[in-house]
Short mmCIF file of C-alpha atoms (C1' of nucleotides) in Angstrom, two decimals:
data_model
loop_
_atom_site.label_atom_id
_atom_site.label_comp_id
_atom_site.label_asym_id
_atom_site.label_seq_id
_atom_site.Cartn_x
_atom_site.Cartn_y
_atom_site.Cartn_z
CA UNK A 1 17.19 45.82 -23.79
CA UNK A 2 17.66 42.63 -22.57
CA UNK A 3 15.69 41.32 -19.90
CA UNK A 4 16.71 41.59 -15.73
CA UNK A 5 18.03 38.54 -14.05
CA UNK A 6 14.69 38.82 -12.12
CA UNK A 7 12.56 39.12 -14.96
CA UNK A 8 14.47 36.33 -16.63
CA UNK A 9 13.84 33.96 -13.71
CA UNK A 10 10.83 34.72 -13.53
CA UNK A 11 10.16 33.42 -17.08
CA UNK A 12 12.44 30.97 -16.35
CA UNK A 13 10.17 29.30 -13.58
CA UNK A 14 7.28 29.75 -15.99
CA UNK A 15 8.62 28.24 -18.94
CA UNK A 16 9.70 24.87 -17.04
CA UNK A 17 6.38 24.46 -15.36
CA UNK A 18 4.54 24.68 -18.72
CA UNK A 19 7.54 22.16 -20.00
CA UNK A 20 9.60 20.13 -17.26
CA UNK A 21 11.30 18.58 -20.14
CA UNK A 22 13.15 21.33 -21.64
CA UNK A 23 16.72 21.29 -21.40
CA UNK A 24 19.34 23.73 -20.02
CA UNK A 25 20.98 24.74 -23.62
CA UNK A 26 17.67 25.22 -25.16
CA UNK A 27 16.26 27.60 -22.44
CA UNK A 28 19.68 29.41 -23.06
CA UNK A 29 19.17 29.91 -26.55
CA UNK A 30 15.54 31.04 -26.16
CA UNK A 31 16.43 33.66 -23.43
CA UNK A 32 19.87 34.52 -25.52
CA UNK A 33 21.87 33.93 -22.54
CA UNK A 34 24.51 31.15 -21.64
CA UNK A 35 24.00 28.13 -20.45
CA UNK A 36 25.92 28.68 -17.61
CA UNK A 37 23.64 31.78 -16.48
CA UNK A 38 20.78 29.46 -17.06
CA UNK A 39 22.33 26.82 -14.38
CA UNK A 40 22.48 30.05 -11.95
CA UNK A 41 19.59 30.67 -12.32
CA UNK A 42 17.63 27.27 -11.70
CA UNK A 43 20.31 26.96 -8.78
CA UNK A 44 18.79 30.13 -7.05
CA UNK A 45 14.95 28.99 -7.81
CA UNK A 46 15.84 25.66 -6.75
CA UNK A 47 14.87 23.98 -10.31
CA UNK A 48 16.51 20.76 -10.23
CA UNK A 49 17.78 19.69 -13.75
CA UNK A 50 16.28 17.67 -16.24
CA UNK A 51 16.86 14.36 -15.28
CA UNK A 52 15.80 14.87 -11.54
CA UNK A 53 12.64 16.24 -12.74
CA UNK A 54 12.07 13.25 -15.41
CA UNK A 55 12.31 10.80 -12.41
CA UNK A 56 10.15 12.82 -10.26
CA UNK A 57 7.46 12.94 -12.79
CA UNK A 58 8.13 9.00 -13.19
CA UNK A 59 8.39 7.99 -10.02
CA UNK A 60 4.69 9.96 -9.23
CA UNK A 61 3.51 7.98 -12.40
CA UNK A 62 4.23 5.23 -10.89
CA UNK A 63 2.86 5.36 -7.59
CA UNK A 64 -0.10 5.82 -8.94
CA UNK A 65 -0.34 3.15 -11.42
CA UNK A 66 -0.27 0.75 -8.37
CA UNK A 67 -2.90 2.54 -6.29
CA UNK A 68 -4.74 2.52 -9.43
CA UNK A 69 -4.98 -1.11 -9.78
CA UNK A 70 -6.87 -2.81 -6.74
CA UNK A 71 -6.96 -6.13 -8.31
CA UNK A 72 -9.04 -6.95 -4.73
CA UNK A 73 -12.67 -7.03 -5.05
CA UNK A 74 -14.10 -3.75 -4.25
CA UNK A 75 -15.43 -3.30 -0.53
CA UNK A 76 -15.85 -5.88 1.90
CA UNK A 77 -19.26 -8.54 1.28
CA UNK A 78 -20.21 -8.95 4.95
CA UNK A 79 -23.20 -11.06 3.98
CA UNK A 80 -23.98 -13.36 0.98
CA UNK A 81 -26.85 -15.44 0.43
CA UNK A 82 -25.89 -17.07 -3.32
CA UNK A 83 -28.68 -16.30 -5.87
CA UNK A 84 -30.49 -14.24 -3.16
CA UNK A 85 -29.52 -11.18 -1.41
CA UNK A 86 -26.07 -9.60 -0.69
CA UNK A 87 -24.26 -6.59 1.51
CA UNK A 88 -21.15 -5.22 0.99
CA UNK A 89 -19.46 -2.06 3.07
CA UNK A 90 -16.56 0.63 1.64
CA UNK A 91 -15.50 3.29 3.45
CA UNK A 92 -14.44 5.77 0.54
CA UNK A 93 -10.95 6.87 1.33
CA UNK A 94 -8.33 9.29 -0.61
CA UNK A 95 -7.69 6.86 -3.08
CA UNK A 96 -11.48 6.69 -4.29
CA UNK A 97 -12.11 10.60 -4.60
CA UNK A 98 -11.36 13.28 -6.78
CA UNK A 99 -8.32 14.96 -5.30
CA UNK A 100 -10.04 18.52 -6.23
CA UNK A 101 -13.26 18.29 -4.71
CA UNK A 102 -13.18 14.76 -1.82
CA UNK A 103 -16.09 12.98 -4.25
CA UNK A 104 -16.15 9.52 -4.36
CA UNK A 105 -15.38 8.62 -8.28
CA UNK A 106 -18.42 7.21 -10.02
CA UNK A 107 -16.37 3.86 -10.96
CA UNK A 108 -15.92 3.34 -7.30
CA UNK A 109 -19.22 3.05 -5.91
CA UNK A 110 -20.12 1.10 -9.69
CA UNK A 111 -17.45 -1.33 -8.94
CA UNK A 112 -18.35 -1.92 -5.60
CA UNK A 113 -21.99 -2.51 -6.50
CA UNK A 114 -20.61 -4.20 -9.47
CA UNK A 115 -18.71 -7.04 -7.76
CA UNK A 116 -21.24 -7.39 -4.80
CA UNK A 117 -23.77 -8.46 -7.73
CA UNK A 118 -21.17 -10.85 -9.51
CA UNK A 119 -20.48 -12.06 -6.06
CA UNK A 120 -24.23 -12.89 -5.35
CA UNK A 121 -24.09 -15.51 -8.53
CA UNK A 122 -22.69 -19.15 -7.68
CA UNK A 123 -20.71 -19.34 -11.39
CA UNK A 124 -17.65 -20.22 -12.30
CA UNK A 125 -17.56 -17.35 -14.68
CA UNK A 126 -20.31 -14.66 -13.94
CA UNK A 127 -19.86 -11.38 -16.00
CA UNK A 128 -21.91 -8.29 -16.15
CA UNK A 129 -24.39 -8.08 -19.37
CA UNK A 130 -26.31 -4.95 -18.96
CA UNK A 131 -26.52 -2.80 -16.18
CA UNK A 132 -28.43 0.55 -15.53
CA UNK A 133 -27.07 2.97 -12.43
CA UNK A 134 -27.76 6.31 -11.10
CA UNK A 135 -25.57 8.17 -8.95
CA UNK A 136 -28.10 9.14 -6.39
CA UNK A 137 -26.08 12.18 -4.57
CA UNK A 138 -22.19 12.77 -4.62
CA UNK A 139 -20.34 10.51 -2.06
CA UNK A 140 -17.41 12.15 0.10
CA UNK A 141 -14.17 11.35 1.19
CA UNK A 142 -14.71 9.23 4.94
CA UNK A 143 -18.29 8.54 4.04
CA UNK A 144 -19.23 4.61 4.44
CA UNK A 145 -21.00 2.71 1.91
CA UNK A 146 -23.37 -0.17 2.58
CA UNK A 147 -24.45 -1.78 -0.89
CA UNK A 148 -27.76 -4.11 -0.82
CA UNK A 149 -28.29 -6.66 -3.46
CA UNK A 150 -31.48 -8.29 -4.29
CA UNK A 151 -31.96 -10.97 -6.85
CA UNK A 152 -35.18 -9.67 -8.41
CA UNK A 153 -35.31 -12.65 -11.41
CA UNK A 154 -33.27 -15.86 -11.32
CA UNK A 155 -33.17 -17.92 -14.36
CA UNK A 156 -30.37 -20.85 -14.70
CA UNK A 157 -27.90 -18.70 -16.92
CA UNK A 158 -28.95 -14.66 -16.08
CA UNK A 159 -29.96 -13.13 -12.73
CA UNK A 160 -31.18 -9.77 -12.04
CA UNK A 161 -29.81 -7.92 -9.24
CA UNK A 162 -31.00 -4.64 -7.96
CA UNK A 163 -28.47 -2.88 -5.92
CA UNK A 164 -29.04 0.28 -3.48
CA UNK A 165 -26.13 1.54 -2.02
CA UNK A 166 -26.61 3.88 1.15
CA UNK A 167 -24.72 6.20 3.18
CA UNK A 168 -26.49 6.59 6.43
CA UNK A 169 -29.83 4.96 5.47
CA UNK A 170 -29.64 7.80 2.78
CA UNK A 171 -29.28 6.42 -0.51
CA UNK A 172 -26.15 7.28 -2.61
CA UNK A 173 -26.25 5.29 -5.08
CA UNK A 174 -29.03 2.56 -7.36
CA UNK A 175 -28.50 0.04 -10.24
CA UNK A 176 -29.86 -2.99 -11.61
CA UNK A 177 -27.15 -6.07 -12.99
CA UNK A 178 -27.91 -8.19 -15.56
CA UNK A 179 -25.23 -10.96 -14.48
CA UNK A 180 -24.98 -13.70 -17.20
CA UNK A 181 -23.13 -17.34 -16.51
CA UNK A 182 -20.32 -18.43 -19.26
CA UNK A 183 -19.80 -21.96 -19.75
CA UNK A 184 -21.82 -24.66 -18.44
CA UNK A 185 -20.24 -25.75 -15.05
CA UNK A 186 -22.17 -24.90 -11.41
CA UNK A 187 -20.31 -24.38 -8.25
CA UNK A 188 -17.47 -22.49 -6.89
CA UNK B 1 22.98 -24.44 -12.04
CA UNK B 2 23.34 -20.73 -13.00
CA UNK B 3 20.03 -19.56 -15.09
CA UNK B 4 19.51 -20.14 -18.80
CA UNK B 5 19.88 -17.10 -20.69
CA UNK B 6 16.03 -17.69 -21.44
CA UNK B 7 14.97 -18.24 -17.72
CA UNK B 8 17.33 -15.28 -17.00
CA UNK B 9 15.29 -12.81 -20.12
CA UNK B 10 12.11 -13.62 -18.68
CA UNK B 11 12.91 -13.30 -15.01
CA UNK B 12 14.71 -9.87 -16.34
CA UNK B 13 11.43 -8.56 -18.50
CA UNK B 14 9.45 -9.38 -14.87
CA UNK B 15 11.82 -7.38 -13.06
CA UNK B 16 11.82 -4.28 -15.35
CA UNK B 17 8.21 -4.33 -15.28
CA UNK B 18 7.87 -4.53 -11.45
CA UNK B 19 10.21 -1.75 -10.83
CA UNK B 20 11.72 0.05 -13.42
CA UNK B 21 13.84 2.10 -12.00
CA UNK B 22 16.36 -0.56 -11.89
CA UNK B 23 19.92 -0.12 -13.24
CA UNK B 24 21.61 -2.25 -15.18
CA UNK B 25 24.07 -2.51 -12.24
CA UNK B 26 21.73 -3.39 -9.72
CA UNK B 27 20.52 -6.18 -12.21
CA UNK B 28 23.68 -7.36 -13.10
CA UNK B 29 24.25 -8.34 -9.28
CA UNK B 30 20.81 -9.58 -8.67
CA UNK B 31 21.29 -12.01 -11.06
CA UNK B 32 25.30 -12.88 -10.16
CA UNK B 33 26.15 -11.55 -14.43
CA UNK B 34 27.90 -9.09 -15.76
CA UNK B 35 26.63 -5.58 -16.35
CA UNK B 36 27.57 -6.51 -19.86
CA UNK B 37 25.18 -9.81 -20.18
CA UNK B 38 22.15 -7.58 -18.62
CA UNK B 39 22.72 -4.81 -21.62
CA UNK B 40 22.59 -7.22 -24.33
CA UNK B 41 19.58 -8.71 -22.53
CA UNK B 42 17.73 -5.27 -22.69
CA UNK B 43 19.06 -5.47 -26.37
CA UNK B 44 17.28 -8.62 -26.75
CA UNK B 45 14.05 -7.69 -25.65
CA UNK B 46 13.66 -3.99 -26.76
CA UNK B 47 13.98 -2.48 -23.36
CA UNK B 48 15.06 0.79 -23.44
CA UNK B 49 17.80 2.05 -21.00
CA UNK B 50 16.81 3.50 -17.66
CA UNK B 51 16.52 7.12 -18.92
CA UNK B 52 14.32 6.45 -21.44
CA UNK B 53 12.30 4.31 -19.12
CA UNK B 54 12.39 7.34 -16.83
CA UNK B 55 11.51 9.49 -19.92
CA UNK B 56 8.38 7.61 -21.19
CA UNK B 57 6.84 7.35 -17.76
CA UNK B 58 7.37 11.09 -17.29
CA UNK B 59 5.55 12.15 -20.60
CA UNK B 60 2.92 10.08 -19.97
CA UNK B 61 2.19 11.62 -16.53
CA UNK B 62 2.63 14.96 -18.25
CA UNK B 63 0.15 13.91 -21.13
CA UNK B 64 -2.59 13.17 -18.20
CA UNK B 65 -1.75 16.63 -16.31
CA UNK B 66 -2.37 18.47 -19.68
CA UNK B 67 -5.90 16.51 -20.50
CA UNK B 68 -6.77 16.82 -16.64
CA UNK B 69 -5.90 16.65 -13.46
CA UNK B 70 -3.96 13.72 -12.75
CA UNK B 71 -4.72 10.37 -10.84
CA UNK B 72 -8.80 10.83 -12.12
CA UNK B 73 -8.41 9.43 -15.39
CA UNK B 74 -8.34 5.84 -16.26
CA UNK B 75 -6.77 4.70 -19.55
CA UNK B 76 -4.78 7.14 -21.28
CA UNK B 77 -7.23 10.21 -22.72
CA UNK B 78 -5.36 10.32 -26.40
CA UNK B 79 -7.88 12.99 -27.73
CA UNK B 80 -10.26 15.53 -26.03
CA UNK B 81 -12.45 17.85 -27.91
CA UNK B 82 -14.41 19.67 -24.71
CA UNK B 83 -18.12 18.95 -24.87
CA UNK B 84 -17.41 17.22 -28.10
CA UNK B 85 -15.89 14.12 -28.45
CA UNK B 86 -12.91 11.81 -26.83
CA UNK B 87 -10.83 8.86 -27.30
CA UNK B 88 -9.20 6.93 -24.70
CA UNK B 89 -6.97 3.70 -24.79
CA UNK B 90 -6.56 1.11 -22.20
CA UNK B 91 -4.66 -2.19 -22.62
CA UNK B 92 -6.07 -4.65 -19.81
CA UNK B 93 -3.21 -5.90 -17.87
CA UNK B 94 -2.69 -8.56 -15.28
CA UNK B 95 -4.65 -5.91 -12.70
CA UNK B 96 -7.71 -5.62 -14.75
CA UNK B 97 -8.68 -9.32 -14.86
CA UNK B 98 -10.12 -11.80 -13.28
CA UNK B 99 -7.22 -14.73 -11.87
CA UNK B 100 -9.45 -17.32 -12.61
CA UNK B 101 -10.35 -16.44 -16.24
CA UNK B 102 -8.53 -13.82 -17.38
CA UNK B 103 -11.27 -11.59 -18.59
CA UNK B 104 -11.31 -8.20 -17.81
CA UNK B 105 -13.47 -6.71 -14.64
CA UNK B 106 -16.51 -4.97 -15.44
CA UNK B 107 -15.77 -1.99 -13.47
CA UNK B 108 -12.66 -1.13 -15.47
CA UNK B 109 -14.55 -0.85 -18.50
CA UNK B 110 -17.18 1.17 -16.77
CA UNK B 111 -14.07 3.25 -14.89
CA UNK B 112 -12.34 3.51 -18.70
CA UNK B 113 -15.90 4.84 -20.38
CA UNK B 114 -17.00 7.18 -16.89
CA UNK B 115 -13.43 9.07 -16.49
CA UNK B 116 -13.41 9.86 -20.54
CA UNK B 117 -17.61 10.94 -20.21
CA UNK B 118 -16.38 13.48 -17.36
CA UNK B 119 -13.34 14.65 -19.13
CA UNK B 120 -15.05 15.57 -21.71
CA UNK B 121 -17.18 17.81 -19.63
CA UNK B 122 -14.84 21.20 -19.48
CA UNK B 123 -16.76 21.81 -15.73
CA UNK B 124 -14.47 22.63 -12.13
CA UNK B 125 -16.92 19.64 -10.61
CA UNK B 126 -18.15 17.30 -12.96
CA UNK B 127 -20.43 14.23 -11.69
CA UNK B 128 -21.95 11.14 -13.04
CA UNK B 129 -25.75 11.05 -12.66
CA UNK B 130 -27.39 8.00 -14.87
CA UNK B 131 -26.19 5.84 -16.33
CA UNK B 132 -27.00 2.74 -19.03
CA UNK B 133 -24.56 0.34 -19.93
CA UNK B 134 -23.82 -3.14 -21.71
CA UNK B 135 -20.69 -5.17 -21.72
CA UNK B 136 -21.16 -6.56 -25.14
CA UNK B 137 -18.59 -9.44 -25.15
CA UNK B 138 -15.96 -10.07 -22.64
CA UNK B 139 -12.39 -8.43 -22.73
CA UNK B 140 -9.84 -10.69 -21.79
CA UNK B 141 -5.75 -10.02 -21.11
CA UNK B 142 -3.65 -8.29 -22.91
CA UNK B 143 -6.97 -6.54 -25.48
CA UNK B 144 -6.44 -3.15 -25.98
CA UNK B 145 -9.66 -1.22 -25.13
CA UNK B 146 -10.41 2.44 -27.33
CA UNK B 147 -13.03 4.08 -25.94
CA UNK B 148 -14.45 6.77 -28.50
CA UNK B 149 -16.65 9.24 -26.64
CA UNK B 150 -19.52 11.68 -28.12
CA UNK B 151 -21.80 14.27 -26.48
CA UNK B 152 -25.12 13.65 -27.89
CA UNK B 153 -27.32 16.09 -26.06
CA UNK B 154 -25.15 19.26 -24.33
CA UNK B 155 -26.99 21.55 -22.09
CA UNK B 156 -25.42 24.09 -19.92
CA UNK B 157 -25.16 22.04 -16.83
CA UNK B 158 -25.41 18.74 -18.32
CA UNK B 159 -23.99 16.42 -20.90
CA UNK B 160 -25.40 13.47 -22.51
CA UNK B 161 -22.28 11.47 -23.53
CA UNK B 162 -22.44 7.86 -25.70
CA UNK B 163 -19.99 5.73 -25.33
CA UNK B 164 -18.33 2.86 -27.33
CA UNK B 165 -15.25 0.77 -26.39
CA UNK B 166 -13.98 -1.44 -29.23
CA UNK B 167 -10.98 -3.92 -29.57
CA UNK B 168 -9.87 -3.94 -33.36
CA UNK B 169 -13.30 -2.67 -34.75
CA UNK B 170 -15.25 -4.73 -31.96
CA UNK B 171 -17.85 -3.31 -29.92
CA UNK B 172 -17.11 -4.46 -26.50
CA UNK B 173 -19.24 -2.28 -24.40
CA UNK B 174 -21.24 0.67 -24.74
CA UNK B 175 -22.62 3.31 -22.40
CA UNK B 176 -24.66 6.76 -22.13
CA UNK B 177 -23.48 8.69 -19.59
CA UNK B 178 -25.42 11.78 -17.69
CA UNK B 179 -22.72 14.15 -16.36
CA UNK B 180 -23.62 17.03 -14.23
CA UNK B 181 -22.52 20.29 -13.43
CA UNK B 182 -21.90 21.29 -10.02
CA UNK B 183 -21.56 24.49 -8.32
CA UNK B 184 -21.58 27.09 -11.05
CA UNK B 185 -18.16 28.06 -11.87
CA UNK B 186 -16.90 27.12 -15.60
CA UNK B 187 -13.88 26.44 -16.85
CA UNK B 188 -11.17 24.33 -15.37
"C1'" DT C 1 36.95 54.97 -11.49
"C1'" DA C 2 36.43 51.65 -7.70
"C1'" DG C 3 33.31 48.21 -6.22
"C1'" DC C 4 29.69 45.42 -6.68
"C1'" DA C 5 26.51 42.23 -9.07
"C1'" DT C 6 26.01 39.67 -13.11
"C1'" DT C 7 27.40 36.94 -16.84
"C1'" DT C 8 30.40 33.96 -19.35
"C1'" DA C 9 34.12 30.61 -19.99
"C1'" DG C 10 36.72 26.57 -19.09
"C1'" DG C 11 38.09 22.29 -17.11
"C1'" DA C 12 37.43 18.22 -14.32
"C1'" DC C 13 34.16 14.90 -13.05
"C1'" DT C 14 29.54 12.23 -12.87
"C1'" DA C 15 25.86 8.45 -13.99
"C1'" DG C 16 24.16 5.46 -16.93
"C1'" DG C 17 24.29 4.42 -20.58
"C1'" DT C 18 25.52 3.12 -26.45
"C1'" DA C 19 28.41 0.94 -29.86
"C1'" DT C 20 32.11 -1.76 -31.22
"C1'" DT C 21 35.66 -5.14 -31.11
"C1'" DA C 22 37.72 -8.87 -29.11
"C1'" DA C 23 38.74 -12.41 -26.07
"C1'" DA C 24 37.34 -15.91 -22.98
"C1'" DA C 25 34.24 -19.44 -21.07
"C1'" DT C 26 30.81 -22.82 -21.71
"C1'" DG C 27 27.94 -26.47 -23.81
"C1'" DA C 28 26.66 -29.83 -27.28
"C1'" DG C 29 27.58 -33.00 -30.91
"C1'" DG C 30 30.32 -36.08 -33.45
"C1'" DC D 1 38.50 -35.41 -26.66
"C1'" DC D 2 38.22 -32.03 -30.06
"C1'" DT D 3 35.58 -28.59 -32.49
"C1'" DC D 4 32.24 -25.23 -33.33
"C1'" DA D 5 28.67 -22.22 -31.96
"C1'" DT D 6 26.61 -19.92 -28.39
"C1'" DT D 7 27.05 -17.18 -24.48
"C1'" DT D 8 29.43 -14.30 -21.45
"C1'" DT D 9 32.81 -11.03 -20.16
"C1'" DA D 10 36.07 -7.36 -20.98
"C1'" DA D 11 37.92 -3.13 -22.71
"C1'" DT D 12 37.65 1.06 -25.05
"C1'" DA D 13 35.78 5.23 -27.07
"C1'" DC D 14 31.94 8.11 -27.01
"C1'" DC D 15 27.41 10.40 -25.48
"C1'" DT D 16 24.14 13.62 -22.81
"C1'" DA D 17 22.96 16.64 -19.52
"C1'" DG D 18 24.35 17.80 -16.22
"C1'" DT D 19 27.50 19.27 -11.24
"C1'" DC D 20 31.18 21.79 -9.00
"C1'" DC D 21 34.76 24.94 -9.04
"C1'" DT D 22 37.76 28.76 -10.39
"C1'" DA D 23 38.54 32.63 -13.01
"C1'" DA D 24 37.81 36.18 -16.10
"C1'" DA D 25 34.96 39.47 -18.47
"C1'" DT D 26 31.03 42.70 -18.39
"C1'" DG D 27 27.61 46.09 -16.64
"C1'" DC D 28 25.90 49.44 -13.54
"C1'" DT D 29 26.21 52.77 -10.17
"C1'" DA D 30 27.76 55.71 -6.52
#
DNA sequence: TAGCATTTAGGACTAGGTATTAAAATGAGG
DNA sequence: CCTCATTTTAATACCTAGTCCTAAATGCTA
């Protein structure tokens, strides 16, 4: 026999879930109805049709391509003594944790130590060389981050940085930079 | 003076890439042309029409919902063997880089490398611990960045995960990543 | 077998295009 | 100023993946 209209929708619901971009005639011909009966049926579940759900998907895409790009330097540097020490603060909201679980993304608290240590270098072009981190305990969503950077070695082209990053006087987060100059020209 | 039709192309390729949900229509009058002029523009420069735009975007976000959950993953996962191996692709655009020199930030690199490491880990809650990494020679604008993952060492609540970003066959940074389990539920 | 739900069919209309052909408008050079 | 090429506009037929509406054909059941 062929299947109940409720049985059918139910499929229905399943089978555009696991594919949004499946089209009306080709979920009629799998389920060997018409297309028409198909076009009930996402009526009543409230499926819109392929198009709408193409843009939706898009337009979501989107959105989060620009959240995804924070071109800005990561967390605020509320102190900066060049070639010498640094702080910077971040207060880890929804767009720096793991939707699932409210942890802070590893990258986030990195790139936040990361451009507190290229800060701390008075270079027209400072980059990052080497750098070794640890990821002291998980960091959650609301949580504030104060990053300290120390110069340990200062030579004219390299510096060594040691960051610490704590939450609470509790540390969070530790690395050490090896920032490297490019080019030849000092100052700002 | 109206626009050149050069001035006009390369205000229209901005435009498309700042929103592209545009219509031709909506083009056509920001510009004071015909709808006509616009379509032979898109001709001109390869862009597709506004449903394929719509289109690509959508499988894209439906490639990352597949490989993980979405929004955690930078660069675009293009192969994922759980606790095996990965390969993810990242072209650095205009948000990755630097104003003043056009070279890529070191945290994207890291943030390319750290969301493929965890990815590969097929854990609920999946966390950085250590990490030791070198930016090998700058990226600049425009590179395209393939990161190729491996688990060297796999335990049962950790992963020990290598890996190498290259542009055309060029190492460009390389990291080991510690990923942790958390909690004790498998599976995703 | 009447009455209901369910399914199918058909036609008119939609957006946002493609593809093609053709006619204008415009600009530059001799 | 005329001519030729480039550029722009127009007009038409066609496409997909639908919507909305009406109507007819089934199926099931009391």
């Amino acid at each position: 026999m062929r299947l109940t209209k409720k049985e059918r929708q139910s499929y229905l619901s399943q089978a555009f879930e696991q594919n949004p971009f499946l089209t009306d005639e080709e979920v009629a011909k799998k389920f060997h109805v018409s297309i028409q009966t198909i076009r009930l049926d996402r009526l009543e579940l409230g499926i819109p049709e392929l198009r709408e759900r193409m843009k939706h998907m898009a337009e979501k895409k989107f959105d989060h391509v620009q959240s995804l790009s924070p071109n800005e330097v990561i967390g605020d540097v509320i102190d900066l003594q060049l070639h010498k020490s640094g702080i910077s603060l971040l207060e880890i909201s929804t767009e720096h944790v793991f939707e699932r679980n409210q942890i802070a993304r590893g990258h986030i608290l990195f790139a936040q130590a990361n451009s507190l240590a290229i800060a701390l270098a008075d270079w027209k072009v400072a980059l990052t060389g080497n750098a070794s981190i640890r990821f002291v305990r998980p960091v959650r969503l609301g949580e504030k981050c104060i990053a300290f950077a120390n110069v340990a070695e200062a030579h004219d082209s390299r510096l060594h940085v040691g960051v610490q990053t704590k939450v609470q006087e509790e540390i969070v987060f530790q690395g050490d930079f090896e920032v490297y100059r490019v080019g030849d020209d000092k100052g700002n």
